[in-house]
Amino acid sequence: MTRRVAGEVLLIPIRGNVADLASLYVLNETAALIWERIDGRAGSDEIAQSLQEVYDVPGDDAREDVADLLRSLTAAGLVHDAGGPASSEPSQ
Amino acid sequence: MRAETYTAFSQDIHARAVAQRMPLNGTIEVTRRCPLTCAHCYNNLPMGDGPARRDELTYDEHCRILDEIGEAGCLWLLFTGGEIFARKDFLDIYTAAKTRGFIVTLFTNGTLIDERVADHLARWPPFSIEITLYGRTKETYERLTGVPGSFERCMQGIARLRERGLPLKLKTVAVTVNQHEVDEMKRFAEGDLGVGFKLDAMMNPRIDGSAAPLGVRLSPADVVALDLGDPQRMKEWAEFSARYTTPPKSGDDLYQCGGAVGSFAIDPYGQLSLCVLSEVDKINLREHSFRHGWDEFLGKIRRRKITRITKCTACAIKSICGMCPANGELHGDAESPVDFLCEVAHLRAHAIGVAVPPHGTCEYCEGGASYAAVVATVASLREGHGGGSPRRAGLPPAPRRLPVLGSAPSAACGSGGCSSCH
């Protein structure tokens, strides 16, 4: 669940293990945009492309940012591999 | 992306939100009905109170209000009662809050937590769930609750939450009826169950004006005896008071708490106020938007100034006193000092060695009519706690005042954590 509070974009786990609820995940604007594109269908290249449509960044940088965030989200258990070509979806 | 602990995040966002006057912390009383009939309670109504039940906000009204407070920036949400599970649709309201991304805490007596409720909470875990224990033995517990079988139901509720690994904390209200079992309740929570424990001894009149809770309230000396019985608690009080040894700079503001700066309360009937004890100034969210209530109504109340100088105005030990306008209103009016609170604060200050500068005519200060009694009482309490045995002769084993989990000690009202104070 994403909330915007006091200028922060927050990822708030609402289901799952109680341990998951012990942390908040605070996204910067770029990460928030990437998170909003993670729907289980869009691949990481597609998400990177949408990032480039908003921010003036080279393609390699955008892909790297997306990959970094996906790694962090996966490690936190907030997304999992959706099984498609390089696609992910929120875990809750 | 950065992961933060709740503590770090909370401190950071609160600091910024206070400057913006943002309603980060909300308390919603979903009902005042309760299956228990505790003598100390400030707001409970019988389960069968038909008019009260019919006047409670509906599920749809709750959802609208949740949308509005979320839009306004509320993040931390406390559901309390009465007994929250007395409402048959409480789990629906709770889930509506969870799906909207609130960080939810639940206050309950635990007696209505059956397998169905526990399973639902396991699927949608709260940030915290706090159960109030009224005694460690069936006899004491039910002497306070007035309901046979309630102790066993509470124990079963606790067990069900524990079985599911839910974030449980226990607490108690220390009153004359259960004073002698506070130590045992602490051992049960921290030792047997391994969960946090805290207590509150500051009972106040009921919000309907009844003084019934005062019949079981501890004496000021007994309240401070709880402090003295716990070295950690004393240390926390000393550190807390050392940080706040002068009256607030905004000394002419009537409200010095967090009410309507970063927090608010909504009663079962949709009335918005500064806190759960504040019964005088309310606005109905059935007729007004939360935004209007927060910006205009509560904003105006929050800007109120004191109308007269009292001994509280320049008092330097406000940080260890539970006096506030809402508590004052329950005793008479918003500004008149409440004698019980004043006596507790002065006893506590003397016990932790904090000097109390002159602050007007005060019977508990040096030169006042009751100063000698303050000195003698603290000396007597210290003597009772001497020799490594925190016990007072002639009384039941002295309960211990315990650290409030993750926060400074609370000198505030007995409402149990509305987040408005300090």
Short mmCIF file of C-alpha atoms in Angstrom, two decimals:
data_model
loop_
_atom_site.label_atom_id
_atom_site.label_comp_id
_atom_site.label_asym_id
_atom_site.label_seq_id
_atom_site.Cartn_x
_atom_site.Cartn_y
_atom_site.Cartn_z
CA MET A 1 0.00 0.00 0.00
CA THR A 2 1.40 3.39 -0.96
CA ARG A 3 0.70 6.50 1.08
CA ARG A 4 1.89 10.07 0.56
CA VAL A 5 2.28 11.68 3.97
CA ALA A 6 4.16 14.84 4.92
CA GLY A 7 5.95 14.90 1.60
CA GLU A 8 7.07 11.29 1.83
CA VAL A 9 6.00 8.38 -0.36
CA LEU A 10 5.59 5.39 1.93
CA LEU A 11 5.23 1.72 1.21
CA ILE A 12 3.18 0.30 4.08
CA PRO A 13 2.89 -3.48 4.34
CA ILE A 14 -0.72 -4.24 5.20
CA ARG A 15 -0.80 -8.05 5.02
CA GLY A 16 1.68 -10.82 5.46
CA ASN A 17 4.07 -11.63 8.23
CA VAL A 18 4.00 -9.54 11.36
CA ALA A 19 7.75 -9.09 10.98
CA ASP A 20 7.10 -7.30 7.70
CA LEU A 21 5.25 -4.62 9.61
CA ALA A 22 8.30 -3.67 11.64
CA SER A 23 9.67 -1.46 8.89
CA LEU A 24 8.45 1.30 6.67
CA TYR A 25 9.80 1.78 3.19
CA VAL A 26 10.26 5.34 2.11
CA LEU A 27 10.49 5.97 -1.62
CA ASN A 28 11.99 8.94 -3.36
CA GLU A 29 10.11 10.31 -6.35
CA THR A 30 11.94 8.12 -8.85
CA ALA A 31 11.37 5.00 -6.79
CA ALA A 32 7.72 5.95 -6.33
CA LEU A 33 7.29 6.22 -10.07
CA ILE A 34 8.91 2.83 -10.61
CA TRP A 35 6.76 1.27 -7.88
CA GLU A 36 3.61 2.57 -9.52
CA ARG A 37 4.62 0.87 -12.79
CA ILE A 38 5.15 -2.52 -11.17
CA ASP A 39 1.97 -4.37 -12.07
CA GLY A 40 3.04 -7.91 -12.91
CA ARG A 41 2.87 -7.22 -16.63
CA ALA A 42 5.41 -4.52 -17.45
CA GLY A 43 8.97 -5.77 -17.82
CA SER A 44 11.90 -3.94 -16.32
CA ASP A 45 12.88 -2.46 -19.70
CA GLU A 46 9.36 -1.14 -20.13
CA ILE A 47 9.44 0.42 -16.66
CA ALA A 48 12.82 1.97 -17.42
CA GLN A 49 11.39 3.44 -20.60
CA SER A 50 8.52 5.03 -18.70
CA LEU A 51 11.09 6.46 -16.33
CA GLN A 52 12.86 8.06 -19.27
CA GLU A 53 9.57 9.60 -20.38
CA VAL A 54 9.43 11.52 -17.12
CA TYR A 55 13.08 12.13 -16.36
CA ASP A 56 15.84 13.13 -18.74
CA VAL A 57 18.16 10.21 -18.03
CA PRO A 58 20.17 7.91 -20.30
CA GLY A 59 18.64 4.50 -20.94
CA ASP A 60 21.40 2.63 -19.15
CA ASP A 61 20.96 4.74 -16.02
CA ALA A 62 17.20 4.24 -16.05
CA ARG A 63 17.57 0.46 -16.45
CA GLU A 64 20.12 0.39 -13.65
CA ASP A 65 17.82 2.37 -11.34
CA VAL A 66 14.94 0.03 -12.06
CA ALA A 67 17.08 -3.04 -11.50
CA ASP A 68 18.44 -1.63 -8.24
CA LEU A 69 15.00 -0.90 -6.89
CA LEU A 70 13.61 -4.26 -7.95
CA ARG A 71 16.48 -5.96 -6.15
CA SER A 72 15.73 -3.94 -2.99
CA LEU A 73 12.00 -4.60 -3.19
CA THR A 74 12.53 -8.29 -3.80
CA ALA A 75 14.94 -8.55 -0.90
CA ALA A 76 12.36 -6.88 1.32
CA GLY A 77 9.70 -9.29 0.12
CA LEU A 78 7.63 -6.48 -1.31
CA VAL A 79 7.62 -7.81 -4.89
CA HIS A 80 8.16 -11.20 -6.43
CA ASP A 81 8.95 -12.47 -9.87
CA ALA A 82 5.72 -12.63 -11.85
CA GLY A 83 7.14 -15.29 -14.12
CA GLY A 84 7.04 -13.24 -17.31
CA PRO A 85 9.99 -11.74 -19.13
CA ALA A 86 11.72 -9.70 -16.43
CA SER A 87 8.44 -8.70 -14.85
CA SER A 88 7.57 -8.32 -11.19
CA GLU A 89 4.45 -7.68 -9.20
CA PRO A 90 3.72 -6.39 -5.74
CA SER A 91 3.58 -9.08 -3.11
CA GLN A 92 0.46 -7.56 -1.55
CA MET B 1 14.40 3.23 -1.33
CA ARG B 2 15.27 3.25 2.31
CA ALA B 3 13.87 1.08 5.06
CA GLU B 4 13.39 2.78 8.38
CA THR B 5 12.40 1.57 11.79
CA TYR B 6 9.16 2.97 13.07
CA THR B 7 10.95 4.93 15.77
CA ALA B 8 13.30 6.72 13.40
CA PHE B 9 10.61 7.39 10.86
CA SER B 10 8.11 8.52 13.48
CA GLN B 11 10.49 11.03 15.05
CA ASP B 12 11.43 12.47 11.69
CA ILE B 13 7.96 12.81 10.27
CA HIS B 14 6.47 14.14 13.50
CA ALA B 15 9.05 16.88 13.64
CA ARG B 16 8.09 18.02 10.17
CA ALA B 17 4.37 17.53 10.65
CA VAL B 18 4.16 19.61 13.82
CA ALA B 19 5.43 22.61 11.90
CA GLN B 20 2.74 22.03 9.29
CA ARG B 21 -0.02 21.25 11.85
CA MET B 22 -0.82 17.93 10.22
CA PRO B 23 -3.22 15.38 11.80
CA LEU B 24 -0.77 12.48 11.79
CA ASN B 25 -2.26 10.68 14.80
CA GLY B 26 -5.92 9.81 14.98
CA THR B 27 -7.96 8.07 17.64
CA ILE B 28 -11.34 6.64 16.78
CA GLU B 29 -13.63 5.36 19.50
CA VAL B 30 -15.80 2.92 17.58
CA THR B 31 -18.17 2.36 20.49
CA ARG B 32 -18.46 3.10 24.16
CA ARG B 33 -20.36 -0.10 24.80
CA CYS B 34 -18.45 -2.77 26.63
CA PRO B 35 -19.21 -6.18 28.12
CA LEU B 36 -17.30 -5.24 31.27
CA THR B 37 -18.47 -2.84 33.96
CA CYS B 38 -15.16 -1.59 35.35
CA ALA B 39 -15.49 0.87 38.18
CA HIS B 40 -12.60 3.02 37.01
CA CYS B 41 -13.62 3.45 33.37
CA TYR B 42 -14.12 6.95 32.02
CA ASN B 43 -16.56 6.20 29.23
CA ASN B 44 -18.01 2.67 29.20
CA LEU B 45 -21.70 1.99 28.47
CA PRO B 46 -23.66 -1.26 28.78
CA MET B 47 -23.61 -3.63 25.82
CA GLY B 48 -27.39 -3.41 25.62
CA ASP B 49 -27.51 0.38 25.39
CA GLY B 50 -29.76 0.60 22.36
CA PRO B 51 -29.74 4.38 21.89
CA ALA B 52 -25.94 4.43 22.07
CA ARG B 53 -25.68 1.63 19.52
CA ARG B 54 -28.13 3.24 17.14
CA ASP B 55 -26.29 6.56 17.27
CA GLU B 56 -22.89 5.05 16.45
CA LEU B 57 -21.32 5.82 13.09
CA THR B 58 -22.19 3.25 10.46
CA TYR B 59 -19.61 1.28 8.53
CA ASP B 60 -20.14 3.53 5.51
CA GLU B 61 -19.69 6.64 7.62
CA HIS B 62 -16.48 5.19 9.02
CA CYS B 63 -15.21 4.56 5.51
CA ARG B 64 -15.93 8.14 4.48
CA ILE B 65 -14.16 9.47 7.55
CA LEU B 66 -11.20 7.14 6.97
CA ASP B 67 -10.92 8.51 3.44
CA GLU B 68 -11.02 12.08 4.74
CA ILE B 69 -8.51 11.68 7.54
CA GLY B 70 -6.18 9.76 5.23
CA GLU B 71 -6.38 12.55 2.69
CA ALA B 72 -5.58 15.04 5.44
CA GLY B 73 -2.39 13.14 6.34
CA CYS B 74 -3.37 10.83 9.18
CA LEU B 75 -1.02 7.85 9.29
CA TRP B 76 -1.15 6.42 12.79
CA LEU B 77 -4.63 5.35 13.79
CA LEU B 78 -5.79 4.03 17.14
CA PHE B 79 -9.07 2.18 17.47
CA THR B 80 -10.38 2.16 21.01
CA GLY B 81 -13.65 1.99 22.93
CA GLY B 82 -15.57 1.04 25.02
CA GLU B 83 -14.63 -2.34 23.72
CA ILE B 84 -13.85 -2.29 20.01
CA PHE B 85 -15.03 -5.86 19.43
CA ALA B 86 -18.40 -5.04 20.96
CA ARG B 87 -19.26 -3.80 17.47
CA LYS B 88 -20.16 -6.76 15.32
CA ASP B 89 -18.79 -4.97 12.26
CA PHE B 90 -15.54 -3.84 13.87
CA LEU B 91 -13.39 -6.17 11.77
CA ASP B 92 -14.91 -4.61 8.66
CA ILE B 93 -14.06 -1.11 9.90
CA TYR B 94 -10.58 -2.26 10.90
CA THR B 95 -9.93 -3.86 7.53
CA ALA B 96 -11.14 -0.72 5.79
CA ALA B 97 -8.50 1.19 7.72
CA LYS B 98 -5.81 -1.37 6.93
CA THR B 99 -6.53 -1.31 3.21
CA ARG B 100 -6.25 2.46 3.27
CA GLY B 101 -2.71 2.23 4.59
CA PHE B 102 -3.13 3.39 8.16
CA ILE B 103 -0.72 2.11 10.77
CA VAL B 104 -3.26 0.72 13.18
CA THR B 105 -3.10 0.11 16.90
CA LEU B 106 -5.93 -1.62 18.75
CA PHE B 107 -6.89 -1.16 22.40
CA THR B 108 -9.07 -3.95 23.75
CA ASN B 109 -9.85 -5.88 26.91
CA GLY B 110 -9.37 -9.09 24.98
CA THR B 111 -12.52 -10.81 26.24
CA LEU B 112 -14.20 -10.93 22.83
CA ILE B 113 -11.21 -12.20 20.86
CA ASP B 114 -12.40 -15.57 19.64
CA GLU B 115 -10.86 -17.80 16.96
CA ARG B 116 -12.55 -15.88 14.15
CA VAL B 117 -11.30 -12.52 15.36
CA ALA B 118 -7.80 -13.83 15.97
CA ASP B 119 -7.64 -15.44 12.53
CA HIS B 120 -8.71 -12.19 10.89
CA LEU B 121 -6.09 -10.21 12.78
CA ALA B 122 -3.49 -12.75 11.72
CA ARG B 123 -4.43 -12.12 8.08
CA TRP B 124 -4.42 -8.36 8.58
CA PRO B 125 -1.93 -7.78 11.39
CA PRO B 126 -2.16 -4.54 13.36
CA PHE B 127 0.94 -2.57 14.17
CA SER B 128 0.19 -3.20 17.82
CA ILE B 129 -2.59 -4.63 19.93
CA GLU B 130 -2.78 -3.70 23.58
CA ILE B 131 -4.86 -5.63 26.08
CA THR B 132 -5.65 -4.19 29.47
CA LEU B 133 -5.34 -6.61 32.35
CA TYR B 134 -7.43 -5.79 35.39
CA GLY B 135 -5.77 -8.25 37.72
CA ARG B 136 -3.54 -11.30 37.77
CA THR B 137 -6.07 -13.44 39.59
CA LYS B 138 -9.64 -14.21 38.64
CA GLU B 139 -10.85 -12.82 41.93
CA THR B 140 -9.22 -9.42 41.55
CA TYR B 141 -9.83 -9.13 37.82
CA GLU B 142 -13.51 -9.81 38.14
CA ARG B 143 -13.88 -7.67 41.24
CA LEU B 144 -12.90 -4.73 39.04
CA THR B 145 -14.71 -5.77 35.85
CA GLY B 146 -17.82 -6.95 37.67
CA VAL B 147 -18.32 -9.79 35.19
CA PRO B 148 -17.92 -13.47 36.16
CA GLY B 149 -15.94 -15.40 33.57
CA SER B 150 -14.28 -12.30 32.12
CA PHE B 151 -10.82 -13.25 33.44
CA GLU B 152 -10.86 -16.59 31.66
CA ARG B 153 -12.08 -14.99 28.43
CA CYS B 154 -9.29 -12.41 28.61
CA MET B 155 -6.69 -15.13 29.12
CA GLN B 156 -8.10 -17.02 26.15
CA GLY B 157 -7.94 -13.88 24.01
CA ILE B 158 -4.32 -13.34 24.99
CA ALA B 159 -3.49 -16.95 24.17
CA ARG B 160 -5.11 -16.72 20.75
CA LEU B 161 -3.11 -13.64 19.83
CA ARG B 162 0.07 -15.22 21.11
CA GLU B 163 -0.54 -18.41 19.13
CA ARG B 164 -0.65 -16.32 15.98
CA GLY B 165 2.42 -14.27 16.78
CA LEU B 166 0.55 -10.99 16.80
CA PRO B 167 2.25 -7.88 18.23
CA LEU B 168 0.72 -7.97 21.69
CA LYS B 169 1.40 -5.70 24.64
CA LEU B 170 -0.25 -5.80 28.04
CA LYS B 171 -1.04 -2.95 30.38
CA THR B 172 -3.06 -2.25 33.44
CA VAL B 173 -4.77 0.51 35.27
CA ALA B 174 -3.47 0.63 38.82
CA VAL B 175 -6.39 1.22 41.18
CA THR B 176 -7.17 0.32 44.75
CA VAL B 177 -8.76 -2.97 43.71
CA ASN B 178 -5.74 -4.42 41.90
CA GLN B 179 -2.83 -2.45 43.33
CA HIS B 180 -1.47 -5.52 45.08
CA GLU B 181 -1.24 -7.55 41.87
CA VAL B 182 0.65 -5.12 39.65
CA ASP B 183 3.95 -6.91 40.25
CA GLU B 184 2.37 -10.21 39.31
CA MET B 185 0.84 -8.70 36.18
CA LYS B 186 4.25 -7.40 35.17
CA ARG B 187 5.85 -10.79 35.71
CA PHE B 188 3.10 -12.45 33.70
CA ALA B 189 3.58 -10.05 30.77
CA GLU B 190 7.33 -9.65 30.68
CA GLY B 191 8.40 -12.95 32.20
CA ASP B 192 5.82 -15.55 31.24
CA LEU B 193 4.74 -14.10 27.90
CA GLY B 194 7.73 -11.98 26.91
CA VAL B 195 5.61 -9.00 25.90
CA GLY B 196 5.75 -5.36 26.92
CA PHE B 197 3.89 -4.04 29.93
CA LYS B 198 2.95 -0.61 31.20
CA LEU B 199 0.56 0.85 33.70
CA ASP B 200 -1.44 3.95 34.32
CA ALA B 201 -2.62 5.16 37.68
CA MET B 202 -4.09 8.54 36.78
CA MET B 203 -7.81 7.97 36.91
CA ASN B 204 -10.13 10.86 36.14
CA PRO B 205 -13.89 11.43 36.34
CA ARG B 206 -16.10 9.93 33.67
CA ILE B 207 -16.71 12.06 30.62
CA ASP B 208 -20.41 12.15 31.53
CA GLY B 209 -19.48 13.97 34.73
CA SER B 210 -19.71 11.04 37.12
CA ALA B 211 -17.01 10.89 39.78
CA ALA B 212 -17.39 7.12 40.15
CA PRO B 213 -13.85 6.27 38.91
CA LEU B 214 -12.40 8.38 41.71
CA GLY B 215 -13.78 5.83 44.19
CA VAL B 216 -11.07 3.36 43.17
CA ARG B 217 -8.33 5.88 42.36
CA LEU B 218 -5.06 5.51 44.21
CA SER B 219 -4.04 8.26 46.59
CA PRO B 220 -1.35 10.66 45.36
CA ALA B 221 1.10 8.99 47.73
CA ASP B 222 0.29 5.56 46.29
CA VAL B 223 0.74 6.87 42.75
CA VAL B 224 4.22 8.14 43.59
CA ALA B 225 4.95 4.95 45.50
CA LEU B 226 4.64 3.20 42.16
CA ASP B 227 7.38 5.47 40.84
CA LEU B 228 9.61 4.87 43.82
CA GLY B 229 9.13 1.14 43.58
CA ASP B 230 10.78 1.06 40.19
CA PRO B 231 14.31 2.47 39.78
CA GLN B 232 14.02 2.48 36.00
CA ARG B 233 10.80 4.40 36.23
CA MET B 234 12.41 6.93 38.57
CA LYS B 235 15.32 7.32 36.18
CA GLU B 236 12.96 8.00 33.30
CA TRP B 237 11.03 10.59 35.29
CA ALA B 238 14.26 12.32 36.26
CA GLU B 239 15.51 12.41 32.68
CA PHE B 240 12.17 13.54 31.39
CA SER B 241 11.75 16.35 33.89
CA ALA B 242 15.36 17.47 33.31
CA ARG B 243 14.54 18.14 29.67
CA TYR B 244 11.48 20.21 30.53
CA THR B 245 12.27 22.25 33.61
CA THR B 246 10.71 25.52 32.55
CA PRO B 247 7.17 26.49 31.65
CA PRO B 248 6.46 26.39 27.90
CA LYS B 249 7.42 29.54 26.02
CA SER B 250 3.89 29.79 24.71
CA GLY B 251 2.69 30.11 28.29
CA ASP B 252 -0.46 32.01 27.39
CA ASP B 253 -1.70 29.25 25.09
CA LEU B 254 -4.47 27.29 26.79
CA TYR B 255 -3.42 24.03 25.14
CA GLN B 256 0.16 22.88 25.55
CA CYS B 257 -0.31 19.29 24.34
CA GLY B 258 -0.26 17.73 20.88
CA GLY B 259 -4.04 17.84 20.55
CA ALA B 260 -5.11 19.53 17.32
CA VAL B 261 -1.48 20.11 16.41
CA GLY B 262 -0.66 16.57 15.36
CA SER B 263 -3.54 14.53 16.75
CA PHE B 264 -7.30 14.34 17.07
CA ALA B 265 -10.06 12.07 18.33
CA ILE B 266 -13.40 11.01 16.91
CA ASP B 267 -16.05 9.61 19.21
CA PRO B 268 -18.51 6.81 18.31
CA TYR B 269 -21.06 9.33 17.13
CA GLY B 270 -18.81 11.21 14.72
CA GLN B 271 -17.85 14.07 17.00
CA LEU B 272 -14.34 15.36 16.35
CA SER B 273 -12.31 16.76 19.25
CA LEU B 274 -8.76 17.37 20.40
CA CYS B 275 -8.61 14.15 22.41
CA VAL B 276 -10.80 11.44 23.87
CA LEU B 277 -11.24 13.32 27.14
CA SER B 278 -12.26 16.58 25.51
CA GLU B 279 -16.04 16.62 25.70
CA VAL B 280 -16.70 20.34 25.64
CA ASP B 281 -15.55 21.37 22.17
CA LYS B 282 -16.68 19.01 19.44
CA ILE B 283 -17.81 19.21 15.85
CA ASN B 284 -19.98 16.62 14.14
CA LEU B 285 -18.38 14.94 11.14
CA ARG B 286 -21.81 13.84 10.00
CA GLU B 287 -22.44 17.48 9.20
CA HIS B 288 -18.96 18.79 8.46
CA SER B 289 -15.94 17.54 6.61
CA PHE B 290 -12.87 16.48 8.54
CA ARG B 291 -10.90 19.13 6.71
CA HIS B 292 -13.23 21.83 8.02
CA GLY B 293 -13.18 20.32 11.48
CA TRP B 294 -9.40 20.16 11.57
CA ASP B 295 -8.53 23.44 9.85
CA GLU B 296 -11.26 25.70 11.14
CA PHE B 297 -12.88 24.27 14.25
CA LEU B 298 -9.95 22.63 16.01
CA GLY B 299 -7.56 25.24 14.66
CA LYS B 300 -9.56 27.95 16.41
CA ILE B 301 -9.73 26.01 19.66
CA ARG B 302 -6.03 25.35 19.54
CA ARG B 303 -5.33 29.09 19.33
CA ARG B 304 -7.22 29.81 22.55
CA LYS B 305 -5.41 31.73 25.24
CA ILE B 306 -5.71 31.37 28.98
CA THR B 307 -8.21 33.74 30.56
CA ARG B 308 -6.57 34.03 33.94
CA ILE B 309 -3.35 33.35 35.78
CA THR B 310 -3.38 30.26 37.94
CA LYS B 311 -0.65 28.40 39.77
CA CYS B 312 -0.38 26.20 36.68
CA THR B 313 0.50 29.08 34.37
CA ALA B 314 4.14 29.45 35.37
CA CYS B 315 4.55 25.99 36.85
CA ALA B 316 7.89 24.45 35.88
CA ILE B 317 6.87 20.84 36.50
CA LYS B 318 4.11 20.62 33.94
CA SER B 319 6.06 17.86 32.23
CA ILE B 320 5.42 15.51 35.14
CA CYS B 321 1.85 16.65 35.78
CA GLY B 322 -1.28 15.34 34.12
CA MET B 323 -3.06 18.69 34.16
CA CYS B 324 -4.51 19.78 30.83
CA PRO B 325 -7.66 21.66 29.78
CA ALA B 326 -9.57 18.46 28.99
CA ASN B 327 -8.70 16.93 32.34
CA GLY B 328 -9.57 20.25 33.97
CA GLU B 329 -12.96 20.26 32.30
CA LEU B 330 -13.74 16.85 33.76
CA HIS B 331 -13.07 18.29 37.21
CA GLY B 332 -14.82 21.61 36.65
CA ASP B 333 -13.31 23.92 34.09
CA ALA B 334 -10.38 24.00 31.71
CA GLU B 335 -8.15 26.28 33.72
CA SER B 336 -8.72 25.60 37.39
CA PRO B 337 -5.91 23.49 38.84
CA VAL B 338 -6.91 19.92 39.71
CA ASP B 339 -5.78 19.30 43.26
CA PHE B 340 -5.11 15.58 42.82
CA LEU B 341 -2.85 16.19 39.82
CA CYS B 342 -1.06 19.03 41.58
CA GLU B 343 -0.35 16.92 44.63
CA VAL B 344 0.92 14.00 42.53
CA ALA B 345 3.20 16.30 40.54
CA HIS B 346 4.71 17.91 43.63
CA LEU B 347 5.20 14.58 45.37
CA ARG B 348 6.81 13.22 42.22
CA ALA B 349 9.07 16.25 41.86
CA HIS B 350 10.18 15.89 45.46
CA ALA B 351 10.73 12.17 45.00
CA ILE B 352 12.99 12.61 41.98
CA GLY B 353 14.73 15.64 43.46
CA VAL B 354 13.46 18.29 41.09
CA ALA B 355 13.25 21.78 42.56
CA VAL B 356 9.95 23.54 42.03
CA PRO B 357 10.43 27.28 41.50
CA PRO B 358 7.70 29.56 42.90
CA HIS B 359 4.70 29.62 40.61
CA GLY B 360 2.05 31.52 42.53
CA THR B 361 0.14 30.49 45.59
CA CYS B 362 0.66 26.76 45.82
CA GLU B 363 -0.05 24.80 48.96
CA TYR B 364 2.35 22.05 47.91
CA CYS B 365 5.35 24.36 47.49
CA GLU B 366 7.73 25.54 50.16
CA GLY B 367 5.81 27.91 52.44
CA GLY B 368 2.49 26.33 51.48
CA ALA B 369 0.11 24.67 53.90
CA SER B 370 0.74 21.18 52.56
CA TYR B 371 4.47 21.43 51.88
CA ALA B 372 5.42 19.71 55.13
CA ALA B 373 3.09 16.86 54.24
CA VAL B 374 4.74 16.51 50.82
CA VAL B 375 8.17 16.26 52.42
CA ALA B 376 6.99 13.85 55.09
CA THR B 377 5.12 11.65 52.61
CA VAL B 378 8.09 11.29 50.29
CA ALA B 379 10.38 10.59 53.24
CA SER B 380 7.97 7.94 54.43
CA LEU B 381 7.74 6.38 50.98
CA ARG B 382 11.51 6.35 50.65
CA GLU B 383 11.80 4.70 54.02
CA GLY B 384 9.32 2.10 52.92
CA HIS B 385 11.38 1.45 49.82
CA GLY B 386 14.69 1.40 51.67
CA GLY B 387 17.02 -1.52 52.32
CA GLY B 388 16.52 -2.95 48.90
CA SER B 389 12.98 -3.97 49.65
CA PRO B 390 10.46 -1.83 47.78
CA ARG B 391 7.62 -2.51 50.15
CA ARG B 392 5.57 -0.34 52.42
CA ALA B 393 4.81 -1.62 55.87
CA GLY B 394 1.15 -2.25 56.54
CA LEU B 395 0.14 -2.19 52.88
CA PRO B 396 -0.07 -4.85 50.19
CA PRO B 397 3.17 -5.37 48.21
CA ALA B 398 3.97 -2.08 46.51
CA PRO B 399 3.24 -2.19 42.79
CA ARG B 400 5.91 -0.92 40.50
CA ARG B 401 5.50 1.83 38.00
CA LEU B 402 6.94 0.48 34.81
CA PRO B 403 8.52 2.15 31.82
CA VAL B 404 6.14 3.07 29.08
CA LEU B 405 7.28 1.13 26.08
CA GLY B 406 9.27 3.16 23.65
CA SER B 407 8.30 6.53 25.01
CA ALA B 408 8.74 8.95 27.82
CA PRO B 409 6.73 8.33 30.97
CA SER B 410 3.21 9.63 30.72
CA ALA B 411 1.82 11.90 33.38
CA ALA B 412 -1.36 12.31 31.49
CA CYS B 413 -4.94 11.21 31.71
CA GLY B 414 -6.18 7.70 32.15
CA SER B 415 -7.51 7.44 28.63
CA GLY B 416 -4.55 5.38 27.61
CA GLY B 417 -2.62 6.75 24.75
CA CYS B 418 -4.43 9.21 22.58
CA SER B 419 -1.05 10.60 21.53
CA SER B 420 -2.08 14.12 22.40
CA CYS B 421 0.00 14.47 25.48
CA HIS B 422 3.73 15.29 25.57
#
